Structure formats: structure tokens, C-alpha cells
Amino acid sequence: MTEQEKQEIQEEWIAGKHPVLEALRSGREINKILIAEQAQKNAVLPIMTEAKKLGIVVQNVDKRKLDQVAGGVQHQGVVAQVAAYRYAEVDELLAYARSKGEEPLILLLDEIEDPHNLGSILRTAECTGVHGVIIPKRRSASLNATVSKTSAGAAEHVLVARVTNMAQTIDRLKEEGVWIAGADVAAKGDVYQADFNMPLGLVIGNESKGMGRLIREKCDFLVKLPMLGKLNSLNASVAAGVLMYEVVRQRLGRNGSQGKPSKEAVRSE
């Protein structure tokens, strides 16, 4: 293996037709795109068309080259060499909500370690209009090729902030008027009894441990999903998806307001 080949493996790549196409459409800085010589032309034509518009180099290479740089990610005959992902600042998430004239809806992921879970969460976050996602710098999956592929390119469109101290970030959000709701199997309140029509931060905990003690104590209120079977927990990305869509349901005005507990009552739980 040449020195150039070793360097390319270490550089940042995204793989797959949807992730590469969304990276092009989002304006992410792309150095070059590699397409397998065996790839069907119709399948990669949208990518080639967008790349040509933007003046991005497209190279046809042997599929083995793509296997090498994709690092095990299913690439579908397309990979792109990209600039390192630019994480947003927490202020940008709040500013984005304001720019849309909407109450903030922010996800806080407390040590989600599986990149497939992170990718799935980002995909649902993009579909539900979440204004941003916050992850910790340590003990958390970061944005990489696996996350991009699993998110079907949504990672290119969702603002993601990476913070040193999640607890301090929660305090900061509270100062900005954001209420913090945590998903916890031990919560007294059912997710369908809670009022989410407010500036909201949703906390999703680690796949196996749930939320850390300090993060749990920082939450204004806790909610749980009804468990009617023999198991007592859901996959983190599934739980996050249910919560996000319940917020959407309420914000679209389909929930009604009679018989619901007040924000103050829920917050004092």
C-alpha cells in the first residue's frame, strides 16, 4: 500500500448514494467523488449531474478501491472525500428555531454510543423538524460514515452541536426558556399525558444505562413510554422516534388540551 493510499484511508469519507447526494445538496465541502467502474450509470447520474454543476472532481475507479476507503460501510458504488464535519454551536440551534418562528425542539443524546442509533435518530429528527441535536464530546458516537449512511443523508441537514458538559448545556437551555424532558422507564408520567407544547429539549439516555444521574436530576420532568409486553425498554432510536412524533402530533394541534396536566404540575414531578 502506497503512502497516498494510507493517507486516503485516514481521511474523512462518506459512502452511499443518498449520503453523497445529500452532501452535495447541502453545500458540504467535497474534495472528490469516487464512483465504481461497475456502477449503473442511471443510478449515479443524479450525483454526477450535481457534481458537474459544482465543479467537483468525479473519478471512476475499481470497486476494490471503494471497499478500501469506505472502511466496511456499504457504499453502493459511490464514496466522497469530504471536509471534516462542522459541528454547530448551541446558540445556532436556538437561532434556527427563532428564524422559523417556532418554539425550539432540541434533542439531547446522553452518551448514545452506537453510530447506527445516532444515524437513525438524526434521520427521524430531520423528518420531524427538530431544530438541532446535542451530543457530548466524550463517550458518544460522533458523525462518521456509518452515521451518514444510516441517516440516509439526514446528517447533512440536521444541526448537531457537540458539548463538553451536558449538564451545563441543560442549564444554559433552561436560561433560554427551554423545558427539559427526559425519557426514563422509571418515570411516573406517561408520554401521552405530558404537554409538549413549549420550548422543549428531549433527553434520550445511553442504550444500556439510560440517563446519567446528574442529567436525570436536571430534567424538569420525566416521561415513559407504555410497555404492554414482556420487555421494559425500547431501542434508543425507536424511543426517540416515538417521542419526536408525539411532539409533532401535539404541535400540529391534534391532541386537544382538555384534561391535560399543566406544565407546572408536570415540572414538579
Short mmCIF file of C-alpha atoms in Angstrom, two decimals:
data_model
loop_
_atom_site.label_atom_id
_atom_site.label_comp_id
_atom_site.label_asym_id
_atom_site.label_seq_id
_atom_site.Cartn_x
_atom_site.Cartn_y
_atom_site.Cartn_z
CA MET A 1 0.00 0.00 0.00
CA THR A 2 1.40 3.39 -1.02
CA GLU A 3 1.68 6.35 1.36
CA GLN A 4 -1.07 8.12 -0.59
CA GLU A 5 -3.39 5.14 -0.13
CA LYS A 6 -2.67 5.07 3.61
CA GLN A 7 -3.43 8.78 3.86
CA GLU A 8 -6.72 8.41 1.97
CA ILE A 9 -7.93 5.72 4.37
CA GLN A 10 -7.34 8.12 7.28
CA GLU A 11 -9.21 10.99 5.63
CA GLU A 12 -12.94 11.53 6.11
CA TRP A 13 -15.22 9.77 3.68
CA ILE A 14 -18.96 9.35 3.34
CA ALA A 15 -20.37 6.38 1.47
CA GLY A 16 -23.61 5.53 -0.30
CA LYS A 17 -25.78 7.19 -2.94
CA HIS A 18 -28.14 9.05 -0.60
CA PRO A 19 -25.46 10.38 1.80
CA VAL A 20 -23.27 11.62 -1.06
CA LEU A 21 -26.18 13.22 -2.90
CA GLU A 22 -27.40 14.98 0.26
CA ALA A 23 -23.85 16.16 0.99
CA LEU A 24 -23.78 17.74 -2.48
CA ARG A 25 -27.17 19.38 -1.98
CA SER A 26 -26.31 20.69 1.49
CA GLY A 27 -23.24 22.52 0.27
CA ARG A 28 -20.77 20.48 2.28
CA GLU A 29 -17.19 20.89 1.09
CA ILE A 30 -16.31 17.87 -1.06
CA ASN A 31 -12.82 17.21 -2.38
CA LYS A 32 -13.67 14.45 -4.84
CA ILE A 33 -16.14 11.68 -5.56
CA LEU A 34 -15.20 8.13 -6.46
CA ILE A 35 -17.63 6.00 -8.45
CA ALA A 36 -17.16 2.30 -9.12
CA GLU A 37 -16.48 1.48 -12.76
CA GLN A 38 -19.13 -1.23 -12.49
CA ALA A 39 -21.81 1.15 -11.18
CA GLN A 40 -25.00 1.50 -13.22
CA LYS A 41 -24.96 4.90 -14.90
CA ASN A 42 -28.63 5.65 -14.24
CA ALA A 43 -28.16 5.02 -10.51
CA VAL A 44 -25.31 7.53 -10.16
CA LEU A 45 -26.49 10.07 -12.77
CA PRO A 46 -28.02 12.49 -10.18
CA ILE A 47 -24.71 12.52 -8.29
CA MET A 48 -22.68 13.10 -11.44
CA THR A 49 -25.04 15.89 -12.51
CA GLU A 50 -24.81 17.70 -9.15
CA ALA A 51 -21.04 17.25 -9.01
CA LYS A 52 -20.65 18.70 -12.50
CA LYS A 53 -22.70 21.78 -11.52
CA LEU A 54 -20.43 22.35 -8.54
CA GLY A 55 -17.19 21.61 -10.36
CA ILE A 56 -16.33 18.65 -8.14
CA VAL A 57 -13.95 16.04 -9.48
CA VAL A 58 -15.52 12.63 -10.19
CA GLN A 59 -13.26 9.63 -10.69
CA ASN A 60 -14.21 6.16 -11.95
CA VAL A 61 -12.24 3.56 -10.03
CA ASP A 62 -12.23 -0.16 -9.37
CA LYS A 63 -14.77 -1.28 -6.75
CA ARG A 64 -11.92 -2.59 -4.58
CA LYS A 65 -10.71 0.99 -4.14
CA LEU A 66 -14.13 1.98 -2.75
CA ASP A 67 -14.15 -1.03 -0.43
CA GLN A 68 -10.81 0.14 0.89
CA VAL A 69 -11.66 3.77 1.64
CA ALA A 70 -15.23 3.09 2.85
CA GLY A 71 -13.92 1.08 5.78
CA GLY A 72 -16.64 -1.55 5.76
CA VAL A 73 -19.58 0.81 5.16
CA GLN A 74 -21.94 -0.28 2.35
CA HIS A 75 -21.06 2.24 -0.34
CA GLN A 76 -23.38 1.25 -3.25
CA GLY A 77 -20.59 2.11 -5.66
CA VAL A 78 -20.18 5.73 -4.51
CA VAL A 79 -17.95 7.43 -1.94
CA ALA A 80 -16.96 11.06 -1.43
CA GLN A 81 -13.92 12.55 0.25
CA VAL A 82 -15.23 15.41 2.38
CA ALA A 83 -14.06 18.14 4.69
CA ALA A 84 -14.38 17.37 8.39
CA TYR A 85 -17.93 17.84 9.66
CA ARG A 86 -18.51 21.26 11.21
CA TYR A 87 -20.38 20.92 14.46
CA ALA A 88 -22.77 23.72 15.31
CA GLU A 89 -22.87 25.85 18.45
CA VAL A 90 -25.83 25.54 20.82
CA ASP A 91 -26.72 29.17 20.05
CA GLU A 92 -27.12 28.22 16.37
CA LEU A 93 -29.77 25.64 17.25
CA LEU A 94 -31.82 28.22 19.14
CA ALA A 95 -31.31 30.82 16.42
CA TYR A 96 -32.52 28.34 13.80
CA ALA A 97 -35.77 27.80 15.73
CA ARG A 98 -36.25 31.56 16.02
CA SER A 99 -35.62 32.04 12.31
CA LYS A 100 -38.51 29.66 11.58
CA GLY A 101 -40.79 31.34 14.10
CA GLU A 102 -41.10 28.08 16.04
CA GLU A 103 -40.63 27.03 19.65
CA PRO A 104 -37.33 25.15 19.95
CA LEU A 105 -37.35 21.37 19.74
CA ILE A 106 -33.91 20.06 20.59
CA LEU A 107 -32.68 16.53 21.22
CA LEU A 108 -30.04 15.90 23.86
CA LEU A 109 -28.40 12.49 23.48
CA ASP A 110 -26.76 11.39 26.71
CA GLU A 111 -23.94 9.08 25.60
CA ILE A 112 -25.55 7.34 22.63
CA GLU A 113 -22.64 5.12 21.63
CA ASP A 114 -23.91 3.15 18.63
CA PRO A 115 -23.42 5.10 15.37
CA HIS A 116 -26.37 3.22 13.86
CA ASN A 117 -28.61 4.56 16.63
CA LEU A 118 -27.26 8.06 16.15
CA GLY A 119 -27.84 7.85 12.40
CA SER A 120 -31.40 6.61 12.85
CA ILE A 121 -32.15 9.35 15.36
CA LEU A 122 -30.82 12.02 13.00
CA ARG A 123 -32.98 10.67 10.19
CA THR A 124 -36.13 10.94 12.32
CA ALA A 125 -35.01 14.32 13.67
CA GLU A 126 -34.78 15.69 10.14
CA CYS A 127 -38.22 14.30 9.26
CA THR A 128 -39.87 15.76 12.36
CA GLY A 129 -38.40 19.25 12.08
CA VAL A 130 -36.10 19.05 15.11
CA HIS A 131 -34.04 22.24 15.30
CA GLY A 132 -30.87 20.54 16.46
CA VAL A 133 -29.24 17.66 18.27
CA ILE A 134 -26.73 17.92 21.10
CA ILE A 135 -24.19 15.19 21.86
CA PRO A 136 -21.32 15.05 24.37
CA LYS A 137 -17.72 15.08 23.17
CA ARG A 138 -16.84 12.03 25.26
CA ARG A 139 -18.45 8.58 25.41
CA SER A 140 -20.65 9.26 22.40
CA ALA A 141 -20.78 8.27 18.77
CA SER A 142 -19.59 11.09 16.53
CA LEU A 143 -20.59 11.93 12.97
CA ASN A 144 -18.86 9.50 10.64
CA ALA A 145 -19.52 7.46 7.50
CA THR A 146 -21.66 4.92 9.36
CA VAL A 147 -23.85 7.64 10.88
CA SER A 148 -24.19 9.36 7.50
CA LYS A 149 -25.17 6.12 5.76
CA THR A 150 -27.65 5.08 8.47
CA SER A 151 -29.24 8.53 8.44
CA ALA A 152 -29.76 8.30 4.65
CA GLY A 153 -28.03 11.66 4.31
CA ALA A 154 -30.03 13.41 7.04
CA ALA A 155 -26.79 14.09 8.90
CA GLU A 156 -26.03 16.69 6.23
CA HIS A 157 -29.16 18.69 7.10
CA VAL A 158 -29.55 18.46 10.89
CA LEU A 159 -27.59 20.85 13.10
CA VAL A 160 -25.51 18.86 15.59
CA ALA A 161 -23.70 20.50 18.50
CA ARG A 162 -21.02 18.67 20.44
CA VAL A 163 -20.52 19.89 24.01
CA THR A 164 -18.02 19.26 26.77
CA ASN A 165 -20.53 19.33 29.63
CA MET A 166 -24.11 18.21 29.00
CA ALA A 167 -25.34 19.27 32.46
CA GLN A 168 -24.09 22.83 31.96
CA THR A 169 -25.64 22.87 28.50
CA ILE A 170 -29.01 21.92 30.02
CA ASP A 171 -28.68 24.82 32.47
CA ARG A 172 -27.95 27.13 29.56
CA LEU A 173 -31.02 25.92 27.66
CA LYS A 174 -33.17 26.49 30.75
CA GLU A 175 -31.91 30.06 30.93
CA GLU A 176 -33.21 30.47 27.38
CA GLY A 177 -36.66 29.25 28.44
CA VAL A 178 -36.33 25.67 27.22
CA TRP A 179 -38.03 22.95 29.28
CA ILE A 180 -36.13 19.68 29.60
CA ALA A 181 -37.99 16.36 29.39
CA GLY A 182 -36.19 13.09 29.96
CA ALA A 183 -37.20 9.65 28.73
CA ASP A 184 -36.95 7.26 31.69
CA VAL A 185 -38.54 3.85 32.24
CA ALA A 186 -38.97 4.69 35.95
CA ALA A 187 -40.92 7.90 35.28
CA LYS A 188 -44.36 8.31 36.82
CA GLY A 189 -45.76 10.21 33.87
CA ASP A 190 -46.84 8.59 30.63
CA VAL A 191 -45.58 10.30 27.46
CA TYR A 192 -49.20 10.67 26.29
CA GLN A 193 -50.13 12.57 29.46
CA ALA A 194 -47.41 15.17 29.07
CA ASP A 195 -47.77 18.59 27.47
CA PHE A 196 -45.02 19.19 24.92
CA ASN A 197 -46.39 22.47 23.59
CA MET A 198 -43.49 24.50 24.92
CA PRO A 199 -39.85 25.24 24.05
CA LEU A 200 -38.54 21.73 24.56
CA GLY A 201 -35.38 19.71 24.98
CA LEU A 202 -35.83 15.92 24.87
CA VAL A 203 -33.17 13.82 26.61
CA ILE A 204 -32.51 10.29 25.38
CA GLY A 205 -30.17 8.20 27.50
CA ASN A 206 -27.49 5.63 26.79
CA GLU A 207 -28.56 2.38 25.12
CA SER A 208 -27.91 0.24 28.20
CA LYS A 209 -27.61 2.59 31.19
CA GLY A 210 -30.18 5.22 30.32
CA MET A 211 -29.60 8.78 31.50
CA GLY A 212 -26.84 9.56 33.94
CA ARG A 213 -27.95 10.51 37.47
CA LEU A 214 -26.99 14.19 37.17
CA ILE A 215 -28.68 14.56 33.79
CA ARG A 216 -31.81 12.89 35.14
CA GLU A 217 -31.90 15.33 38.07
CA LYS A 218 -31.53 18.27 35.68
CA CYS A 219 -34.71 17.32 33.80
CA ASP A 220 -37.80 19.40 34.52
CA PHE A 221 -39.98 16.32 34.09
CA LEU A 222 -39.65 12.68 33.09
CA VAL A 223 -41.83 10.61 30.79
CA LYS A 224 -42.03 6.95 29.93
CA LEU A 225 -43.44 5.01 27.02
CA PRO A 226 -46.17 2.48 27.81
CA MET A 227 -44.74 -1.06 27.85
CA LEU A 228 -47.51 -3.61 27.35
CA GLY A 229 -45.37 -6.63 26.54
CA LYS A 230 -42.80 -8.65 28.46
CA LEU A 231 -39.88 -6.28 27.76
CA ASN A 232 -39.48 -2.99 29.60
CA SER A 233 -37.38 -0.95 27.18
CA LEU A 234 -37.09 0.06 23.55
CA ASN A 235 -34.11 0.63 21.30
CA ALA A 236 -32.87 4.20 21.86
CA SER A 237 -33.58 5.31 18.31
CA VAL A 238 -37.10 3.84 18.38
CA ALA A 239 -37.89 5.53 21.70
CA ALA A 240 -36.54 8.82 20.37
CA GLY A 241 -38.70 8.47 17.27
CA VAL A 242 -41.88 7.88 19.28
CA LEU A 243 -41.16 10.93 21.42
CA MET A 244 -40.38 13.17 18.47
CA TYR A 245 -43.58 12.24 16.69
CA GLU A 246 -45.66 12.76 19.83
CA VAL A 247 -44.28 16.30 19.96
CA VAL A 248 -45.17 16.75 16.29
CA ARG A 249 -48.69 15.41 16.92
CA GLN A 250 -49.25 17.87 19.73
CA ARG A 251 -47.76 20.82 17.89
CA LEU A 252 -49.96 20.15 14.90
CA GLY A 253 -52.92 20.61 17.25
CA ARG A 254 -54.24 17.07 17.06
CA ASN A 255 -54.10 16.36 20.76
CA GLY A 256 -56.68 18.71 22.25
CA SER A 257 -55.96 20.30 25.61
CA GLN A 258 -58.71 19.17 27.95
CA GLY A 259 -57.74 17.01 30.88
CA LYS A 260 -54.01 17.54 30.42
CA PRO A 261 -51.80 18.38 33.38
CA SER A 262 -50.34 21.86 33.45
CA LYS A 263 -46.67 22.47 32.72
CA GLU A 264 -46.17 23.47 36.33
CA ALA A 265 -47.73 20.25 37.62
CA VAL A 266 -45.65 18.08 35.31
CA ARG A 267 -42.49 20.02 36.08
CA SER A 268 -42.86 19.44 39.83
CA GLU A 269 -42.84 15.64 39.43
#
